PDB file of C-alpha atoms in Angstrom:
ATOM      1  CA  MET I  20       0.010  -0.018   0.005  1.00  0.00           C
ATOM      2  CA  ALA I  21       1.326   3.443  -0.886  1.00  0.00           C
ATOM      3  CA  PRO I  22       2.220   5.853   1.916  1.00  0.00           C
ATOM      4  CA  VAL I  23      -0.730   7.952   3.160  1.00  0.00           C
ATOM      5  CA  PHE I  24       1.125  11.236   2.953  1.00  0.00           C
ATOM      6  CA  ALA I  25       3.665  12.296   0.391  1.00  0.00           C
ATOM      7  CA  HIS I  26       6.778  14.192   1.544  1.00  0.00           C
ATOM      8  CA  GLY I  27       5.797  17.313   3.519  1.00  0.00           C
ATOM      9  CA  GLN I  28       2.050  16.657   3.395  1.00  0.00           C
ATOM     10  CA  LEU I  29       1.672  15.466   7.000  1.00  0.00           C
ATOM     11  CA  ARG I  30       3.553  18.546   8.140  1.00  0.00           C
ATOM     12  CA  LEU I  31       1.065  20.758   6.320  1.00  0.00           C
ATOM     13  CA  TYR I  32      -1.939  18.806   7.522  1.00  0.00           C
ATOM     14  CA  LEU I  33      -0.841  19.024  11.170  1.00  0.00           C
ATOM     15  CA  MET I  34      -0.714  22.805  10.836  1.00  0.00           C
ATOM     16  CA  ALA I  35      -4.195  22.816   9.265  1.00  0.00           C
ATOM     17  CA  LEU I  36      -5.502  20.812  12.214  1.00  0.00           C
ATOM     18  CA  LEU I  37      -4.028  23.335  14.575  1.00  0.00           C
ATOM     19  CA  GLU I  38      -5.668  26.225  12.736  1.00  0.00           C
ATOM     20  CA  SER I  39      -8.878  25.763  14.725  1.00  0.00           C
ATOM     21  CA  GLY I  40      -6.960  26.071  18.044  1.00  0.00           C
ATOM     22  CA  PRO I  41      -4.329  24.425  20.300  1.00  0.00           C
ATOM     23  CA  ARG I  42      -4.361  20.678  20.603  1.00  0.00           C
ATOM     24  CA  HIS I  43      -2.540  17.912  22.429  1.00  0.00           C
ATOM     25  CA  GLY I  44      -0.455  15.476  20.376  1.00  0.00           C
ATOM     26  CA  TYR I  45      -2.997  12.689  21.153  1.00  0.00           C
ATOM     27  CA  GLU I  46      -5.855  14.915  19.915  1.00  0.00           C
ATOM     28  CA  LEU I  47      -3.959  15.444  16.637  1.00  0.00           C
ATOM     29  CA  ILE I  48      -3.475  11.661  16.238  1.00  0.00           C
ATOM     30  CA  GLN I  49      -7.149  11.050  16.946  1.00  0.00           C
ATOM     31  CA  ALA I  50      -8.226  13.810  14.534  1.00  0.00           C
ATOM     32  CA  LEU I  51      -6.181  12.178  11.776  1.00  0.00           C
ATOM     33  CA  SER I  52      -7.649   8.781  12.554  1.00  0.00           C
ATOM     34  CA  ASP I  53     -11.145  10.199  12.467  1.00  0.00           C
ATOM     35  CA  ARG I  54     -10.456  11.979   9.125  1.00  0.00           C
ATOM     36  CA  PHE I  55      -9.453   8.625   7.645  1.00  0.00           C
ATOM     37  CA  GLY I  56     -12.528   6.829   9.076  1.00  0.00           C
ATOM     38  CA  GLY I  57     -10.266   4.737  11.333  1.00  0.00           C
ATOM     39  CA  THR I  58      -8.416   3.158   8.347  1.00  0.00           C
ATOM     40  CA  TYR I  59      -5.246   5.010   9.204  1.00  0.00           C
ATOM     41  CA  ARG I  60      -3.858   6.023  12.561  1.00  0.00           C
ATOM     42  CA  PRO I  61      -0.378   7.632  12.686  1.00  0.00           C
ATOM     43  CA  SER I  62       1.963   6.565  15.414  1.00  0.00           C
ATOM     44  CA  ALA I  63       3.275   8.929  18.090  1.00  0.00           C
ATOM     45  CA  GLY I  64       6.701   8.337  16.549  1.00  0.00           C
ATOM     46  CA  THR I  65       5.386   9.813  13.293  1.00  0.00           C
ATOM     47  CA  VAL I  66       3.504  12.822  14.648  1.00  0.00           C
ATOM     48  CA  TYR I  67       5.720  14.144  17.509  1.00  0.00           C
ATOM     49  CA  PRO I  68       8.965  14.519  15.479  1.00  0.00           C
ATOM     50  CA  ARG I  69       7.069  16.555  12.902  1.00  0.00           C
ATOM     51  CA  LEU I  70       5.609  18.743  15.607  1.00  0.00           C
ATOM     52  CA  ALA I  71       9.126  19.229  17.009  1.00  0.00           C
ATOM     53  CA  ARG I  72      10.334  20.251  13.533  1.00  0.00           C
ATOM     54  CA  LEU I  73       7.490  22.730  13.159  1.00  0.00           C
ATOM     55  CA  GLU I  74       8.399  24.173  16.563  1.00  0.00           C
ATOM     56  CA  THR I  75      12.035  24.510  15.461  1.00  0.00           C
ATOM     57  CA  GLU I  76      10.938  26.346  12.328  1.00  0.00           C
ATOM     58  CA  GLY I  77       8.930  28.764  14.414  1.00  0.00           C
ATOM     59  CA  LEU I  78       5.564  27.664  12.915  1.00  0.00           C
ATOM     60  CA  VAL I  79       4.255  26.009  16.050  1.00  0.00           C
ATOM     61  CA  VAL I  80       4.657  26.826  19.728  1.00  0.00           C
ATOM     62  CA  ARG I  81       4.556  24.201  22.438  1.00  0.00           C
ATOM     63  CA  THR I  82       3.062  24.882  25.896  1.00  0.00           C
ATOM     64  CA  GLU I  83       3.530  22.505  28.808  1.00  0.00           C
ATOM     65  CA  SER I  84       1.176  22.450  31.754  1.00  0.00           C
ATOM     66  CA  GLY I  85       1.963  19.715  34.253  1.00  0.00           C
ATOM     67  CA  ARG I  86       2.050  16.467  32.311  1.00  0.00           C
ATOM     68  CA  LYS I  87       0.099  17.917  29.341  1.00  0.00           C
ATOM     69  CA  THR I  88       1.616  19.490  26.320  1.00  0.00           C
ATOM     70  CA  THR I  89      -0.326  21.493  23.782  1.00  0.00           C
ATOM     71  CA  TYR I  90       0.668  22.778  20.381  1.00  0.00           C
ATOM     72  CA  ALA I  91      -0.560  25.922  18.679  1.00  0.00           C
ATOM     73  CA  LEU I  92       0.155  27.781  15.468  1.00  0.00           C
ATOM     74  CA  THR I  93       2.293  30.871  15.631  1.00  0.00           C
ATOM     75  CA  ASP I  94       1.637  33.900  13.400  1.00  0.00           C
ATOM     76  CA  ALA I  95       4.256  32.524  11.018  1.00  0.00           C
ATOM     77  CA  GLY I  96       2.423  29.189  10.937  1.00  0.00           C
ATOM     78  CA  ARG I  97      -0.890  30.915  10.095  1.00  0.00           C
ATOM     79  CA  GLU I  98       0.818  32.902   7.337  1.00  0.00           C
ATOM     80  CA  GLU I  99       2.156  29.673   5.779  1.00  0.00           C
ATOM     81  CA  ILE I 100      -1.327  28.114   5.939  1.00  0.00           C
ATOM     82  CA  GLU I 101      -2.748  31.123   4.089  1.00  0.00           C
ATOM     83  CA  THR I 102      -0.073  30.957   1.354  1.00  0.00           C
ATOM     84  CA  ARG I 103      -0.649  27.216   0.840  1.00  0.00           C
ATOM     85  CA  ARG I 104      -4.430  27.053   0.695  1.00  0.00           C
ATOM     86  CA  GLY I 105      -4.152  25.555  -2.791  1.00  0.00           C
ATOM     87  CA  ASP I 106      -1.809  22.801  -1.612  1.00  0.00           C
ATOM     88  CA  LEU I 107      -4.161  22.140   1.295  1.00  0.00           C
ATOM     89  CA  ALA I 108      -7.195  21.805  -0.981  1.00  0.00           C
ATOM     90  CA  ASP I 109      -5.272  19.319  -3.178  1.00  0.00           C
ATOM     91  CA  LEU I 110      -4.256  17.392  -0.058  1.00  0.00           C
ATOM     92  CA  GLU I 111      -7.884  17.201   1.122  1.00  0.00           C
ATOM     93  CA  ALA I 112      -8.836  15.774  -2.247  1.00  0.00           C
ATOM     94  CA  ASP I 113      -6.031  13.189  -2.009  1.00  0.00           C
ATOM     95  CA  ILE I 114      -7.187  12.241   1.471  1.00  0.00           C
ATOM     96  CA  SER I 115     -10.772  11.724   0.257  1.00  0.00           C
ATOM     97  CA  ASP I 116      -9.485   9.452  -2.490  1.00  0.00           C
ATOM     98  CA  SER I 117      -7.297   7.519   0.025  1.00  0.00           C
ATOM     99  CA  VAL I 118     -10.211   7.079   2.433  1.00  0.00           C
ATOM    100  CA  ARG I 119     -12.357   5.629  -0.363  1.00  0.00           C
ATOM    101  CA  ASP I 120      -9.593   3.276  -1.434  1.00  0.00           C
ATOM    102  CA  ARG I 121      -8.870   2.083   2.110  1.00  0.00           C
ATOM    103  CA  ALA I 122     -12.589   1.671   2.918  1.00  0.00           C
ATOM    104  CA  ALA I 123     -12.906  -0.498  -0.237  1.00  0.00           C
ATOM    105  CA  GLU I 124      -9.975  -2.622   0.920  1.00  0.00           C
ATOM    106  CA  VAL I 125     -11.458  -3.073   4.410  1.00  0.00           C
ATOM    107  CA  ARG I 126     -14.852  -4.096   2.957  1.00  0.00           C
ATOM    108  CA  GLU I 127     -13.203  -6.576   0.590  1.00  0.00           C
ATOM    109  CA  ASP I 128     -11.195  -8.090   3.483  1.00  0.00           C
ATOM    110  CA  ALA I 129     -14.417  -8.376   5.522  1.00  0.00           C
ATOM    111  CA  ARG I 130     -16.217 -10.099   2.562  1.00  0.00           C
ATOM    112  CA  VAL I 131     -13.384 -12.594   2.154  1.00  0.00           C
ATOM    113  CA  ALA I 132     -13.403 -13.380   5.867  1.00  0.00           C
ATOM    114  CA  MET I 133     -17.184 -13.818   5.893  1.00  0.00           C
ATOM    115  CA  ARG I 134     -17.077 -16.104   2.873  1.00  0.00           C
ATOM    116  CA  GLY I 135     -14.527 -18.277   4.649  1.00  0.00           C
ATOM    117  CA  LEU I 136     -16.579 -18.355   7.860  1.00  0.00           C
ATOM    118  CA  ARG I 137     -19.770 -19.305   5.969  1.00  0.00           C
ATOM    119  CA  ALA I 138     -17.902 -22.073   4.131  1.00  0.00           C
ATOM    120  CA  ASP I 139     -16.563 -23.451   7.390  1.00  0.00           C
ATOM    121  CA  LEU I 140     -19.946 -23.390   9.088  1.00  0.00           C
ATOM    122  CA  ALA I 141     -21.572 -25.102   6.030  1.00  0.00           C
ATOM    123  CA  ALA I 142     -18.894 -27.813   6.112  1.00  0.00           C
ATOM    124  CA  ALA I 143     -19.418 -28.321   9.820  1.00  0.00           C
ATOM    125  CA  ALA I 144     -23.170 -28.626   9.349  1.00  0.00           C
ATOM    126  CA  GLN I 145     -22.749 -31.070   6.468  1.00  0.00           C
ATOM    127  CA  GLU I 146     -20.336 -33.228   8.366  1.00  0.00           C
ATOM    128  CA  ALA I 147     -22.668 -33.267  11.353  1.00  0.00           C
ATOM    129  CA  ARG I 148     -25.538 -34.444   9.167  1.00  0.00           C
ATOM    130  CA  ALA I 149     -23.377 -37.088   7.535  1.00  0.00           C
ATOM    131  CA  HIS I 150     -22.475 -38.625  10.903  1.00  0.00           C
ATOM    132  CA  ALA I 151     -25.952 -38.347  12.434  1.00  0.00           C
ATOM    133  CA  ARG I 152     -27.778 -41.661  13.036  1.00  0.00           C
ATOM    134  CA  PRO I 153     -31.507 -41.116  13.632  1.00  0.00           C
ATOM    135  CA  GLY I 154     -32.909 -42.859  16.646  1.00  0.00           C
ATOM    136  CA  ARG I 155     -29.530 -43.890  17.950  1.00  0.00           C
ATOM    137  CA  TRP I 156     -27.060 -42.284  20.309  1.00  0.00           C
ATOM    138  CA  ASP I 157     -23.751 -42.357  18.497  1.00  0.00           C
ATOM    139  CA  ALA I 158     -20.978 -41.157  20.884  1.00  0.00           C
ATOM    140  CA  GLU I 159     -18.283 -41.396  18.225  1.00  0.00           C
ATOM    141  CA  ALA I 160     -20.234 -39.220  15.771  1.00  0.00           C
ATOM    142  CA  ASP I 161     -21.039 -36.760  18.536  1.00  0.00           C
ATOM    143  CA  GLN I 162     -17.334 -36.593  19.394  1.00  0.00           C
ATOM    144  CA  ARG I 163     -16.455 -35.966  15.758  1.00  0.00           C
ATOM    145  CA  THR I 164     -19.074 -33.172  15.489  1.00  0.00           C
ATOM    146  CA  ALA I 165     -17.807 -31.497  18.655  1.00  0.00           C
ATOM    147  CA  SER I 166     -14.199 -31.767  17.519  1.00  0.00           C
ATOM    148  CA  HIS I 167     -15.085 -30.208  14.161  1.00  0.00           C
ATOM    149  CA  ALA I 168     -16.931 -27.386  15.811  1.00  0.00           C
ATOM    150  CA  ARG I 169     -13.946 -26.640  18.009  1.00  0.00           C
ATOM    151  CA  ARG I 170     -11.670 -26.694  14.962  1.00  0.00           C
ATOM    152  CA  VAL I 171     -13.901 -24.183  13.166  1.00  0.00           C
ATOM    153  CA  GLU I 172     -13.955 -21.995  16.273  1.00  0.00           C
ATOM    154  CA  ILE I 173     -10.131 -22.026  16.477  1.00  0.00           C
ATOM    155  CA  GLU I 174      -9.774 -21.289  12.753  1.00  0.00           C
ATOM    156  CA  THR I 175     -12.173 -18.344  13.188  1.00  0.00           C
ATOM    157  CA  MET I 176     -10.050 -16.993  16.004  1.00  0.00           C
ATOM    158  CA  LEU I 177      -6.887 -17.392  13.900  1.00  0.00           C
ATOM    159  CA  ARG I 178      -8.503 -15.566  11.022  1.00  0.00           C
ATOM    160  CA  ARG I 179      -9.581 -12.697  13.245  1.00  0.00           C
ATOM    161  CA  PHE I 180      -6.081 -12.552  14.754  1.00  0.00           C
ATOM    162  CA  THR I 181      -4.514 -12.522  11.326  1.00  0.00           C
ATOM    163  CA  ASP I 182      -6.847  -9.822  10.039  1.00  0.00           C
ATOM    164  CA  ASP I 183      -6.138  -7.628  13.065  1.00  0.00           C
ATOM    165  CA  VAL I 184      -2.324  -8.033  12.812  1.00  0.00           C
ATOM    166  CA  ARG I 185      -2.407  -7.486   9.060  1.00  0.00           C
ATOM    167  CA  ALA I 186      -4.334  -4.196   9.557  1.00  0.00           C
ATOM    168  CA  ASP I 187      -1.806  -3.050  12.175  1.00  0.00           C
ATOM    169  CA  LEU I 188       1.081  -3.954   9.886  1.00  0.00           C
ATOM    170  CA  ARG I 189      -0.504  -2.065   6.944  1.00  0.00           C
ATOM    171  CA  ARG I 190      -0.921   1.056   9.042  1.00  0.00           C
ATOM    172  CA  ALA I 191       2.718   0.833  10.220  1.00  0.00           C
ATOM    173  CA  ASP I 192       3.952   0.119   6.702  1.00  0.00           C
ATOM    174  CA  ALA I 193       2.138   3.272   5.472  1.00  0.00           C
ATOM    175  CA  ASP I 194       4.478   5.178   7.787  1.00  0.00           C
ATOM    176  CA  ALA I 195       7.485   3.013   6.776  1.00  0.00           C
ATOM    177  CA  ALA I 196       7.565   1.966  10.423  1.00  0.00           C
ATOM    178  CA  VAL I 197       7.887  -1.824  10.440  1.00  0.00           C
ATOM    179  CA  PRO I 198      11.270  -2.485  12.100  1.00  0.00           C
ATOM    180  CA  ALA I 199      13.350  -5.663  11.935  1.00  0.00           C
ATOM    181  CA  LEU I 200      12.498  -6.223  15.596  1.00  0.00           C
ATOM    182  CA  THR I 201       8.846  -6.744  14.631  1.00  0.00           C
ATOM    183  CA  VAL I 202       9.822  -9.502  12.188  1.00  0.00           C
ATOM    184  CA  GLU I 203      11.843 -11.312  14.806  1.00  0.00           C
ATOM    185  CA  THR I 204       9.105 -10.853  17.422  1.00  0.00           C
ATOM    186  CA  VAL I 205       6.447 -12.275  15.125  1.00  0.00           C
ATOM    187  CA  ARG I 206       8.669 -15.225  14.206  1.00  0.00           C
ATOM    188  CA  THR I 207       9.451 -16.025  17.847  1.00  0.00           C
ATOM    189  CA  VAL I 208       5.827 -15.673  19.027  1.00  0.00           C
ATOM    190  CA  LEU I 209       4.408 -17.736  16.190  1.00  0.00           C
ATOM    191  CA  ASP I 210       6.987 -20.516  16.627  1.00  0.00           C
ATOM    192  CA  SER I 211       6.199 -20.659  20.370  1.00  0.00           C
ATOM    193  CA  ALA I 212       2.437 -20.621  19.825  1.00  0.00           C
ATOM    194  CA  ARG I 213       2.669 -23.380  17.144  1.00  0.00           C
ATOM    195  CA  ALA I 214       4.678 -25.564  19.532  1.00  0.00           C
ATOM    196  CA  ALA I 215       2.197 -24.979  22.343  1.00  0.00           C
ATOM    197  CA  VAL I 216      -0.818 -25.818  20.150  1.00  0.00           C
ATOM    198  CA  ARG I 217       0.854 -28.958  18.752  1.00  0.00           C
ATOM    199  CA  ALA I 218       1.557 -30.110  22.256  1.00  0.00           C
ATOM    200  CA  THR I 219      -2.154 -30.107  23.025  1.00  0.00           C
ATOM    201  CA  LEU I 220      -2.909 -32.153  19.943  1.00  0.00           C
ATOM    202  CA  ARG I 221      -0.692 -35.091  20.796  1.00  0.00           C
TER     203      ARG I 221
END
């Protein structure tokens, strides 16, 4: 997936968000997430360095009160916003296109997941019917049906887990923020989980 913001665009959009008044860093992150309908949420490691750069450039001023830090536009920041109204309008159009594209991807992922779930449930029902013996208690068939239902439940959990992690990775990748440590962590955790699950199946 292509990066959400091209070079310099996030910097401009952060200033635009501050145009309505001072905000905390978390509020800026939430505002960005809301603007993208929850399909993109920048990390603190993406937003705060840009705010620091804006402060260094004299476009944003930081105010600390206890444990809370707010950011506000300076006069120079407001002047830059005014001179870049055209760029900001183009950026808003790009964001609208990106939101539509990302929403379409989310809907498609959901459709694929639901198709898989329906197929699993249909297979479970078919197998249950195949092993049913009218008028007779068949403990073995009942055990097979219960086992299959548990398998389907586990596969559903795995699919949800995979979808959640994939969404997190896509968001991080949009910021070019998937470090090597994440690869090693996923490999270690999955190897450990696989060993633990296999141990229960023996």
